[in-house]
Coordinates of C-alpha atoms and ligand atoms in Angstrom, one line a residue:
X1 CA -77.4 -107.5 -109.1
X2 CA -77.3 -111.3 -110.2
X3 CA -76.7 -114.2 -107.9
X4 CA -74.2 -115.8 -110.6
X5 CA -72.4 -112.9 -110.6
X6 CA -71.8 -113.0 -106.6
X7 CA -71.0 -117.1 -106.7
X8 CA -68.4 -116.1 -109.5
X9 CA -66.8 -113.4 -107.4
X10 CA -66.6 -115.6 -104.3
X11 CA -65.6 -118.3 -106.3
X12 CA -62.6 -116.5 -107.5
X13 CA -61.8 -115.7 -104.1
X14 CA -62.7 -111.9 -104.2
X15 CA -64.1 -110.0 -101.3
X16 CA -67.8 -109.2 -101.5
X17 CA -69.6 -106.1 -100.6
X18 CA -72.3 -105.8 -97.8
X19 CA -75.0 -104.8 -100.9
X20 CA -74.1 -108.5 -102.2
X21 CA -74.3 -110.1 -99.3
X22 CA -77.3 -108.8 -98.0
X23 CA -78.9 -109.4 -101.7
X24 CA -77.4 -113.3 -101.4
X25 CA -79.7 -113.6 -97.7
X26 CA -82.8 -111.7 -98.7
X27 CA -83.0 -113.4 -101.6
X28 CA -82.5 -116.9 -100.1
X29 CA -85.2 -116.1 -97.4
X30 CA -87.7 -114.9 -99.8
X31 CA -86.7 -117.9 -101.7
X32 CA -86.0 -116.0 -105.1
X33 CA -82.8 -117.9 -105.1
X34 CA -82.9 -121.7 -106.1
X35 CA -81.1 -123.9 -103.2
X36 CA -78.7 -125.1 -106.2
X37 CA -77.5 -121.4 -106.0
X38 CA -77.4 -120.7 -102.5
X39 CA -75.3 -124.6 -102.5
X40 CA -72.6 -123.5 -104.8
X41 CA -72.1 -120.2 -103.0
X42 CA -71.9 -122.7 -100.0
X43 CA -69.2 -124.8 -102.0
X44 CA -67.2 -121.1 -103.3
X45 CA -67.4 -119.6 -99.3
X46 CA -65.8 -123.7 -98.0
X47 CA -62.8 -123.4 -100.6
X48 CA -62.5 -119.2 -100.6
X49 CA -63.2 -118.6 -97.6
X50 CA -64.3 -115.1 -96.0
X51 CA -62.1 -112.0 -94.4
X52 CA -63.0 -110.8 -90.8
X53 CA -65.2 -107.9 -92.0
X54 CA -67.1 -110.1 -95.0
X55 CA -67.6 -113.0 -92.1
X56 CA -69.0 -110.2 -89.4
X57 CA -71.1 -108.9 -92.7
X58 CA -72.8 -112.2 -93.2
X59 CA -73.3 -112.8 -89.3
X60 CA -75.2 -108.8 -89.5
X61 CA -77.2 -110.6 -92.6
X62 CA -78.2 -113.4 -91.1
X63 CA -79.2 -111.5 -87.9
X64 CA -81.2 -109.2 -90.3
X65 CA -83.3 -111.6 -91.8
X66 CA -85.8 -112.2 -88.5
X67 CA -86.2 -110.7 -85.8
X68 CA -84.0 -110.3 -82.4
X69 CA -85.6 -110.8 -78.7
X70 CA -85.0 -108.0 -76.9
X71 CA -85.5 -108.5 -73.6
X72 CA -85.1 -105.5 -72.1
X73 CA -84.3 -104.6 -68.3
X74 CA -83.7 -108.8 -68.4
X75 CA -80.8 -108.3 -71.3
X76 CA -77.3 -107.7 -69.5
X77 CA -78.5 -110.5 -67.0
X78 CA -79.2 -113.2 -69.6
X79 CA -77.0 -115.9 -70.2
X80 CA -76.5 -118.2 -73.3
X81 CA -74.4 -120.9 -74.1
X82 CA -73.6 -122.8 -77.4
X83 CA -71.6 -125.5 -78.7
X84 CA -70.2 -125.8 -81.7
X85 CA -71.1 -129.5 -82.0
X86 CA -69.7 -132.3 -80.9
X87 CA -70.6 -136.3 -80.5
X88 CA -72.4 -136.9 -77.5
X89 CA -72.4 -133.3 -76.5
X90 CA -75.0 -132.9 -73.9
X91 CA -73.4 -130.4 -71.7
X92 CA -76.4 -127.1 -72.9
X93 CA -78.7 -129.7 -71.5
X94 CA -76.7 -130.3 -68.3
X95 CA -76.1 -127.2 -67.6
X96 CA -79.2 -124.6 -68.5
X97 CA -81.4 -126.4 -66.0
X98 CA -78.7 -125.8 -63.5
X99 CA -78.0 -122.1 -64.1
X100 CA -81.7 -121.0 -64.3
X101 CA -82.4 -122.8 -61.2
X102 CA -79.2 -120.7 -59.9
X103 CA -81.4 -117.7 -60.8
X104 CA -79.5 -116.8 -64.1
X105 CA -82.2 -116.2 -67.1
X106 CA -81.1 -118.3 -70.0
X107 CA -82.5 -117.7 -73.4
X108 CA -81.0 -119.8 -76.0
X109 CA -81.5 -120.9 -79.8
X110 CA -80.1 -124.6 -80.3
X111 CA -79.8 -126.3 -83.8
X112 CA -80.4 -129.4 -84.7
X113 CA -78.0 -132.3 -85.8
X114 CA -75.2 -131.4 -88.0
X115 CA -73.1 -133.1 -90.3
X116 CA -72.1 -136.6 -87.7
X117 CA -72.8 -134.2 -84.9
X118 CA -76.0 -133.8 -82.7
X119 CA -78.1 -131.3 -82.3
X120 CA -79.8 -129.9 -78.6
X121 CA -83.2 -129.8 -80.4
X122 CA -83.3 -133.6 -81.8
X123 CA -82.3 -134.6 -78.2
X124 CA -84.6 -132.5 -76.7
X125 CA -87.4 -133.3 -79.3
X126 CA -87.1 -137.1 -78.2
X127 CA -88.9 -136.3 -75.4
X128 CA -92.4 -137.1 -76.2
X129 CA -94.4 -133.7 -77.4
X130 CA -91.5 -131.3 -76.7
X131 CA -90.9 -128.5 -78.9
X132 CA -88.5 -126.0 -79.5
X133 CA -90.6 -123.9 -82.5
X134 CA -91.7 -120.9 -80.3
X135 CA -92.2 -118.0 -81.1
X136 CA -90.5 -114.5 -80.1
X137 CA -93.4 -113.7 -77.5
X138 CA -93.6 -117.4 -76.2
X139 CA -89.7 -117.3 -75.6
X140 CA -89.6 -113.9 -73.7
X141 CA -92.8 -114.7 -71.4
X142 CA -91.2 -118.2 -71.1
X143 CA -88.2 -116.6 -69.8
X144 CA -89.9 -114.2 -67.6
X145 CA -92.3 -117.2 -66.0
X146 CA -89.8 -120.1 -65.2
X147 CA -86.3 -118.4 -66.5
X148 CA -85.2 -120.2 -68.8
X149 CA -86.4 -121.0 -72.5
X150 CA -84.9 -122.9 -76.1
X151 CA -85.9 -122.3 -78.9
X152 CA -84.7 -122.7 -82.7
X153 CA -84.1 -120.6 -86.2
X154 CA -87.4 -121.3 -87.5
X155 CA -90.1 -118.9 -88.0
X156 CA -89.0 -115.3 -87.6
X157 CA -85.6 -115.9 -86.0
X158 CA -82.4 -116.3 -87.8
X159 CA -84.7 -117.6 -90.9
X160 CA -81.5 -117.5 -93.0
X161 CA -79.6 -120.0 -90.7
X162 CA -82.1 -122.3 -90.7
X163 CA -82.1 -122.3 -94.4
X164 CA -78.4 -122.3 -94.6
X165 CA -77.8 -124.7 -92.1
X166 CA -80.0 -127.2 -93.4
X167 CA -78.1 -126.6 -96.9
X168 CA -74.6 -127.0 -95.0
X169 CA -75.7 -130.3 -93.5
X170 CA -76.1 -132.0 -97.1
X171 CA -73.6 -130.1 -99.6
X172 CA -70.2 -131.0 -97.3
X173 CA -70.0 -127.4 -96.6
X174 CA -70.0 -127.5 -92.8
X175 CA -66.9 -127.4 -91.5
X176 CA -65.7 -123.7 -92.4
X177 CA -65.1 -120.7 -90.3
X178 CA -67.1 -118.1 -91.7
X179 CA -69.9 -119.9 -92.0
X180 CA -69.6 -121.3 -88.3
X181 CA -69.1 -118.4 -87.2
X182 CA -71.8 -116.3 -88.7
X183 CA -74.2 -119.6 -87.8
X184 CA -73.6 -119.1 -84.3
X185 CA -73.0 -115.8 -83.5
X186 CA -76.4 -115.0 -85.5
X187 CA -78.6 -116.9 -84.0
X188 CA -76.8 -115.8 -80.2
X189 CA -77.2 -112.6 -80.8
X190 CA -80.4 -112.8 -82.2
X191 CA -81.9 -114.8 -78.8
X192 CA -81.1 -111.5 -77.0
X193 CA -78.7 -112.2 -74.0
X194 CA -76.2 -110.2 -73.2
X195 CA -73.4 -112.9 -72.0
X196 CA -72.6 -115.5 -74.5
X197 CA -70.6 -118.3 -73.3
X198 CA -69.3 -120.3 -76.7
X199 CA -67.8 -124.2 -76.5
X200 CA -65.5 -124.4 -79.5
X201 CA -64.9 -127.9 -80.3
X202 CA -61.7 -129.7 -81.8
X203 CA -60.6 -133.1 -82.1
X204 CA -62.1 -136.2 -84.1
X205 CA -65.7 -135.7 -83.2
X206 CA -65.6 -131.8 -84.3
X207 CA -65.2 -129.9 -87.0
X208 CA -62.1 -128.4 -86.5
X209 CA -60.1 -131.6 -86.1
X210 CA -56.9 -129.5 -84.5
X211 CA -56.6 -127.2 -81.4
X212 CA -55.1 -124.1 -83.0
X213 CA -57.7 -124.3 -85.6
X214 CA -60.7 -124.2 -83.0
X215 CA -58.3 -121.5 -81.6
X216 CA -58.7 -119.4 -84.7
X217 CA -62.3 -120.1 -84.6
X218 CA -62.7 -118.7 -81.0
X219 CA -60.9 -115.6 -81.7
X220 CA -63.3 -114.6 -84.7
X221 CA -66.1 -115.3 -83.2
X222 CA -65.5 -113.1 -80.2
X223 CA -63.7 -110.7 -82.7
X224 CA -67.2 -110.6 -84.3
X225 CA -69.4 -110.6 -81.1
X226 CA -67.1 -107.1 -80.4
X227 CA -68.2 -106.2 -83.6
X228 CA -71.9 -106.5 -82.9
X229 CA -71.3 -104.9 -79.1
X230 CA -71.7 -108.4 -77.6
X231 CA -69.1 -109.7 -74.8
X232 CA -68.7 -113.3 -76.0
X233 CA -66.7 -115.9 -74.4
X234 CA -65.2 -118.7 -76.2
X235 CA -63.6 -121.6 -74.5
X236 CA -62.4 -124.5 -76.4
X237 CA -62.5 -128.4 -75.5
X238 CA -61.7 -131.6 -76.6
X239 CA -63.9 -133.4 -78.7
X240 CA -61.3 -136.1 -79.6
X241 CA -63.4 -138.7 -77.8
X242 CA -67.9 -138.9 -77.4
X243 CA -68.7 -137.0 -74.1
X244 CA -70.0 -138.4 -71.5
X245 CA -71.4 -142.6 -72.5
X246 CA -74.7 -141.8 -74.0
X247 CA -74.9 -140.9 -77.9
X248 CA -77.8 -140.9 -79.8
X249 CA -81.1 -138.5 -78.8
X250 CA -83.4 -140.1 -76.1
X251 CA -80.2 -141.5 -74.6
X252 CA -78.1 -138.4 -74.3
X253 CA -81.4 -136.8 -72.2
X254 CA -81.6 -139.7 -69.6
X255 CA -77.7 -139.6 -69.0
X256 CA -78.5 -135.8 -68.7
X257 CA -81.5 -136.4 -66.3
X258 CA -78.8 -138.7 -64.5
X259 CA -76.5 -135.9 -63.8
X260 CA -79.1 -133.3 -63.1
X261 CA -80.6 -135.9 -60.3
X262 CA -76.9 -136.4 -59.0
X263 CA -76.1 -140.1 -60.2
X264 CA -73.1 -138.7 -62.2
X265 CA -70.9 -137.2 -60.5
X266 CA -67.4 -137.8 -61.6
X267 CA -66.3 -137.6 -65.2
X268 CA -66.0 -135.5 -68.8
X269 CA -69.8 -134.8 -68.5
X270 CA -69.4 -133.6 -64.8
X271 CA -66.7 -131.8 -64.9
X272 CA -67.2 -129.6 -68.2
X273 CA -70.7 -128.4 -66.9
X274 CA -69.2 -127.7 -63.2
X275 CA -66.5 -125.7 -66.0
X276 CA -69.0 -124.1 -67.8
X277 CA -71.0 -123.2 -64.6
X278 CA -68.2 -121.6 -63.2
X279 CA -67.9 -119.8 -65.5
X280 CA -71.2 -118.4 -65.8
X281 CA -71.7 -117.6 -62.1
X282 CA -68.6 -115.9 -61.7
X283 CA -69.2 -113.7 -64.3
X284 CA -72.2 -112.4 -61.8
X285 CA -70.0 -110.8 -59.6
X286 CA -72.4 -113.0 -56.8
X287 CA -69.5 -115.2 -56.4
X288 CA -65.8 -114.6 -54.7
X289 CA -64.0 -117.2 -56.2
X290 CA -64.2 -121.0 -58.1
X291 CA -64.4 -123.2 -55.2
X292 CA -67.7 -120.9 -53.2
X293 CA -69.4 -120.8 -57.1
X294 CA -68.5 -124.7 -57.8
X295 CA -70.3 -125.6 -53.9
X296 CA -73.2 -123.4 -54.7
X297 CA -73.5 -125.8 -58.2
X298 CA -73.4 -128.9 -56.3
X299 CA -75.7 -127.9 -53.6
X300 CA -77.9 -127.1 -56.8
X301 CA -78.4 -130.4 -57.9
X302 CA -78.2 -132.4 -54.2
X303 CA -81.3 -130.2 -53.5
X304 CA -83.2 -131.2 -56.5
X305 CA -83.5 -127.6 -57.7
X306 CA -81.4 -128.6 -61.0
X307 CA -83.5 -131.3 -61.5
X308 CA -87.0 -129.4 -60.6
X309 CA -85.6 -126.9 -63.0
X310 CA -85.3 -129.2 -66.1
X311 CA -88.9 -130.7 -65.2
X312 CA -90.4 -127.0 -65.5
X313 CA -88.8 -126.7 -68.7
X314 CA -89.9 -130.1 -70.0
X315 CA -93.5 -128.9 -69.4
X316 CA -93.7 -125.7 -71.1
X317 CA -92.1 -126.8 -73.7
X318 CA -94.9 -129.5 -74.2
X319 CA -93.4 -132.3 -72.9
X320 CA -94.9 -134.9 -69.8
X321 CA -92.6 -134.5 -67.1
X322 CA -93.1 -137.8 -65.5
X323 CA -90.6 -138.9 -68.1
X324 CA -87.6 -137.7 -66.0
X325 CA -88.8 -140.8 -63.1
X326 CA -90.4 -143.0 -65.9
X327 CA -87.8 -143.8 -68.9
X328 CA -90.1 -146.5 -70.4
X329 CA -92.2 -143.4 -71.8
X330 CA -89.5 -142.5 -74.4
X331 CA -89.9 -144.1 -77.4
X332 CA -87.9 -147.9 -77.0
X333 CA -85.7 -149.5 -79.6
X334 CA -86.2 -153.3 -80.4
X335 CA -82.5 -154.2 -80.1
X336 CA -80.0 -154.2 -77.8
X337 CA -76.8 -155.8 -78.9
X338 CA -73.7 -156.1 -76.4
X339 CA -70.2 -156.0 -77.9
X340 CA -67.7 -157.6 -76.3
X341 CA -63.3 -156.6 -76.0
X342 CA -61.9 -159.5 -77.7
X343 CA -58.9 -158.3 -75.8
X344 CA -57.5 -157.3 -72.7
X345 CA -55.9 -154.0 -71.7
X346 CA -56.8 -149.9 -71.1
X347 CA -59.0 -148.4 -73.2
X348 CA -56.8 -145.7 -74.6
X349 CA -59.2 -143.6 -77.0
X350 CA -62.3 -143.6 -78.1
X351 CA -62.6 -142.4 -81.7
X352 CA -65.8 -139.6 -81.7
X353 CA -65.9 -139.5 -85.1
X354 CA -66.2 -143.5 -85.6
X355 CA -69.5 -143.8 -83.2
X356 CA -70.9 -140.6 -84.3
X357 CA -70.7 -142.9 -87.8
X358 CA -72.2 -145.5 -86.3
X359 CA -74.8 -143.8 -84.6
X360 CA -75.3 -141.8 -87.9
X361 CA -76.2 -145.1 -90.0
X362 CA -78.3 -146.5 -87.2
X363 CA -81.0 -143.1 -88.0
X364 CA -79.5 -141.3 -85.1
X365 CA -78.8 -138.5 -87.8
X366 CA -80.0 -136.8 -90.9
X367 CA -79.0 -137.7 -94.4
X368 CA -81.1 -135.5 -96.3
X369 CA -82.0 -132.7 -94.9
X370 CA -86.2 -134.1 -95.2
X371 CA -84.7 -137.0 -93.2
X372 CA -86.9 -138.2 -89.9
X373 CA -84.6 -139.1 -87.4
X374 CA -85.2 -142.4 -84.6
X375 CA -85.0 -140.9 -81.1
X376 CA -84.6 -144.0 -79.7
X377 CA -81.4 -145.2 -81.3
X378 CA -77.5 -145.1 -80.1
X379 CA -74.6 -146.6 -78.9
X380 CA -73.7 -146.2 -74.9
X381 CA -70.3 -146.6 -73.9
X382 CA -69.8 -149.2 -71.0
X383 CA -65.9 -148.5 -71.3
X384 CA -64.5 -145.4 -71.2
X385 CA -60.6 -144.2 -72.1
X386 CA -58.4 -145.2 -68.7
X387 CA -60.8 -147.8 -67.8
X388 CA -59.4 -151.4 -68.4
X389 CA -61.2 -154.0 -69.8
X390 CA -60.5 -157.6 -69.6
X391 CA -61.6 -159.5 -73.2
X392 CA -65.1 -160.4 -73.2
X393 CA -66.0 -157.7 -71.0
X394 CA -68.7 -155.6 -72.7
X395 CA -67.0 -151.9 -74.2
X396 CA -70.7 -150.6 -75.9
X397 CA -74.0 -151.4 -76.4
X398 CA -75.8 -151.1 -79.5
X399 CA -79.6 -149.3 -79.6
X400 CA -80.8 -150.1 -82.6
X401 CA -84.3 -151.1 -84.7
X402 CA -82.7 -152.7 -87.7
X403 CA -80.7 -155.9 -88.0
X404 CA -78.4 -154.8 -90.9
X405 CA -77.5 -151.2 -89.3
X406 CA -76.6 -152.5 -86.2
X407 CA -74.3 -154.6 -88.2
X408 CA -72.8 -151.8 -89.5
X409 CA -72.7 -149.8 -86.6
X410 CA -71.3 -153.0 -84.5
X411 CA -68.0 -152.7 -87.0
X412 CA -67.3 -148.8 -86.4
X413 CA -67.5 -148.9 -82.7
X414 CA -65.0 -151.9 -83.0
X415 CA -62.5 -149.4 -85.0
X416 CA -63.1 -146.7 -82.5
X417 CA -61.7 -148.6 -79.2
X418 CA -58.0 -148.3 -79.2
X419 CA -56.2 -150.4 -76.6
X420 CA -52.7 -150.1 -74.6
X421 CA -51.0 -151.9 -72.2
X422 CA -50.2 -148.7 -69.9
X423 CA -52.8 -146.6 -68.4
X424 CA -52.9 -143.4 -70.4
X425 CA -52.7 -140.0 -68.6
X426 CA -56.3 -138.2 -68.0
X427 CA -57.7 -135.9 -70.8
X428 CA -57.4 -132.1 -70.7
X429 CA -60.8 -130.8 -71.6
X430 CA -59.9 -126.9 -71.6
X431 CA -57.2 -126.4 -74.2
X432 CA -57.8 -122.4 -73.8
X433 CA -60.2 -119.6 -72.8
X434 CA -60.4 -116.6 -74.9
X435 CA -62.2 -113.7 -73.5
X436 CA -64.2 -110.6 -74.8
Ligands
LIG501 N1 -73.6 -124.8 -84.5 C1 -74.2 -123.9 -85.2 O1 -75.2 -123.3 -84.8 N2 -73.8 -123.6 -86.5 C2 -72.7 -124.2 -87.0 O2 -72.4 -124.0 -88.1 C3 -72.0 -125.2 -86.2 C4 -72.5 -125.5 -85.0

């Protein structure tokens, strides 16, 4: 078998075997294949694309190529929950802390930023000496001592998705089904729980810029979790606007830490993790109906258990927990520049894909995939859409440790705020819910 010969197939829109495929993965991990070959593969799958059966193939490849947690009597009990990326997405790190501390066992492998999007671990990472590279063992006895754990697709799980997803990030090959779909269902089935609870993003900010293409998404991917015996749930959301007002990495985690402390308690970020909660706790049987599972949530974090939850994690993941009552200790940027409205009226949208841009150029994100990213830089939203703003009233605030990018930044976030003289009609964030 020759890896020209599979690119050529693809490339001419033919259907590969599972023999080629798994040959096209083994060889990429043991690194037999150059990345220019596994990157114009990439480029052939984004224009050909990939049938149900080749798409649940590669996700069964990608699974292959590490190992998979089991965790055993724990399994049918553990919960996991994935995005598939958005622009100040934040709600995996709003809600884990809350459903562990509800006594739910969550296991979870994040990635890190993609494409303008950003990534759980790179948030996570900000905080200083956190880390997600554990391995299988440190995962499971994580899980079993505090009950909850995050790893990534390093080492020996999902090694194939790391490598691929790194190549997607810098080839413009990203934003395809198959190979969203085989990303994520991989590395959730690899991690070992037994309910998967998947946000599927559309809009500006996401890949799949309409709803019924998310749609289509959703439906594979629990098409392909049934496949694999796993009982996935896909719900898809707006990602037409940032979530919640923080985006960038250190940023997203205080305005986390702010909802898990119960500061924030109204809004996008609130109410998609009280959604996503729900949810989850219903699917326990524990709970009768919405309204006794959403109470239980709140009571969560007025109690300080969500919060004391987080704080556990934060520690044996390395980090210093004083951090969640001592914000100084992430790393600070040296500017802060206010931009004003030069006019007056409601905020009407917020362009995600603009300040994900912005936030981009300002070393929020990768270019390369070798890239360092800066923690400490971002763009927080002092207006939000409905919210009226009178001119010279500040809409966002720059975070930023370069003169020239902020400049840059400064004239995306401009284009992103769109104005109207009439107050627009609140968001929907669940556009549909499609079961196992
Ligand atoms: N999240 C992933 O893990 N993979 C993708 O391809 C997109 C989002």
């Amino acid at each position: 078998m020759r890896i020209v010969d599979i690119i050529d197939k693809k490339k001419k829109g033919l259907e590969l075997t599972e023999e080629e495929i798994n040959y096209f993965i083994s060889s990429l991990v043991d690194k037999t294949m150059p990345d220019y070959q596994a990157s114009a593969w990439l480029m052939a799958v984004w224009f050909r694309g990939m049938s149900e059966n080749e798409t649940a193939l590669l996700t069964k490849a990608i699974i292959n190529s590490g190992e998979v947690i089991n965790f055993e009597s724990l399994t049918d009990k553990i919960v996991d929950k994935h995005s598939t990326g958005g622009v100040g997405d934040k709600v995996t790190i709003t809600l884990i802390p809350l459903l562990a501390a509800a006594g739910i066992p969550i296991a979870k492998l994040s990635g890190k930023g993609l494409g303008h999007t950003g990534g759980t671990i790179d948030k996570l990472e900000s905080i200083p000496g956190f880390s997600c590279a554990l391995t299988v063992e440190e995962m499971k006895s994580q899980v079993n001592n505090i009950g909850l754990a995050i790893g990534q697709q390093t080492g020996n799980l999902t090694p194939a998705d790391g490598i691929l997803y790194a190549l997607r990030d810098v080839t413009a090959t990203i934003d395809s089904m198959p190979l969203i779909a085989s990303s994520v269902v991989s590395k959730k089935i690899a991690a070992g729980a037994g309910n998967i609870i998947l946000d599927v993003k559309y809009g500006s900010g996401a890949f799949m810029k309409k709803p019924e293409d998310a749609v289509k998404l959703a439906e594979l991917m629990v098409k392909i979790g049934k496949r694999l015996n796993k009982s996935i749930t896909a719900v898809v959301t707006s990602m037409e606007e940032p979530l919640g007002r923080a985006i960038g990495n250190s940023i997203e985690i205080i305005e986390s830490m702010e909802f898990l402390k119960g500061n924030i308690k109204t809004g996008d970020i609130a109410q998609l993790t009280y959604d996503f909660a729900k949810i989850a706790l219903l699917q326990t049987d524990k709970f009768k109906d919405e309204e006794t599972a959403l109470n239980y949530v709140k009571e969560l974090i007025h109690s300080g258990k969500a919060m004391e939850k987080f704080k556990e994690l934060i520690k044996a993941q390395g980090g210093n927990p004083d951090i969640t009552d001592n914000y100084s200790l992430f790393k600070q940027p040296s500017y802060k520049v206010e931009i004003k409205s030069d006019k007056s009226g409601y905020i009407k949208k917020i362009d995600a894909y603009k300040i994900a841009y912005g936030c981009k150029l300002l070393g929020a994100g990768r270019e390369k995939k070798t890239d360092d990213i800066d923690y400490s830089v971002g763009v927080y939203l002092n207006k939000k859409s409905g919210e009226f703003v009178n001119s010279g009233d500040v809409i966002c605030t720059i975070f930023s440790n370069n003169e020239d990018k902020t400049e840059l930044c400064k004239k995306y976030c401009i284009e992103a705020f769109e104005y109207d003289i009439e107050k627009p009609s609140p968001q929907k964030e669940i556009y549909d819910i499609i079961k196992p």
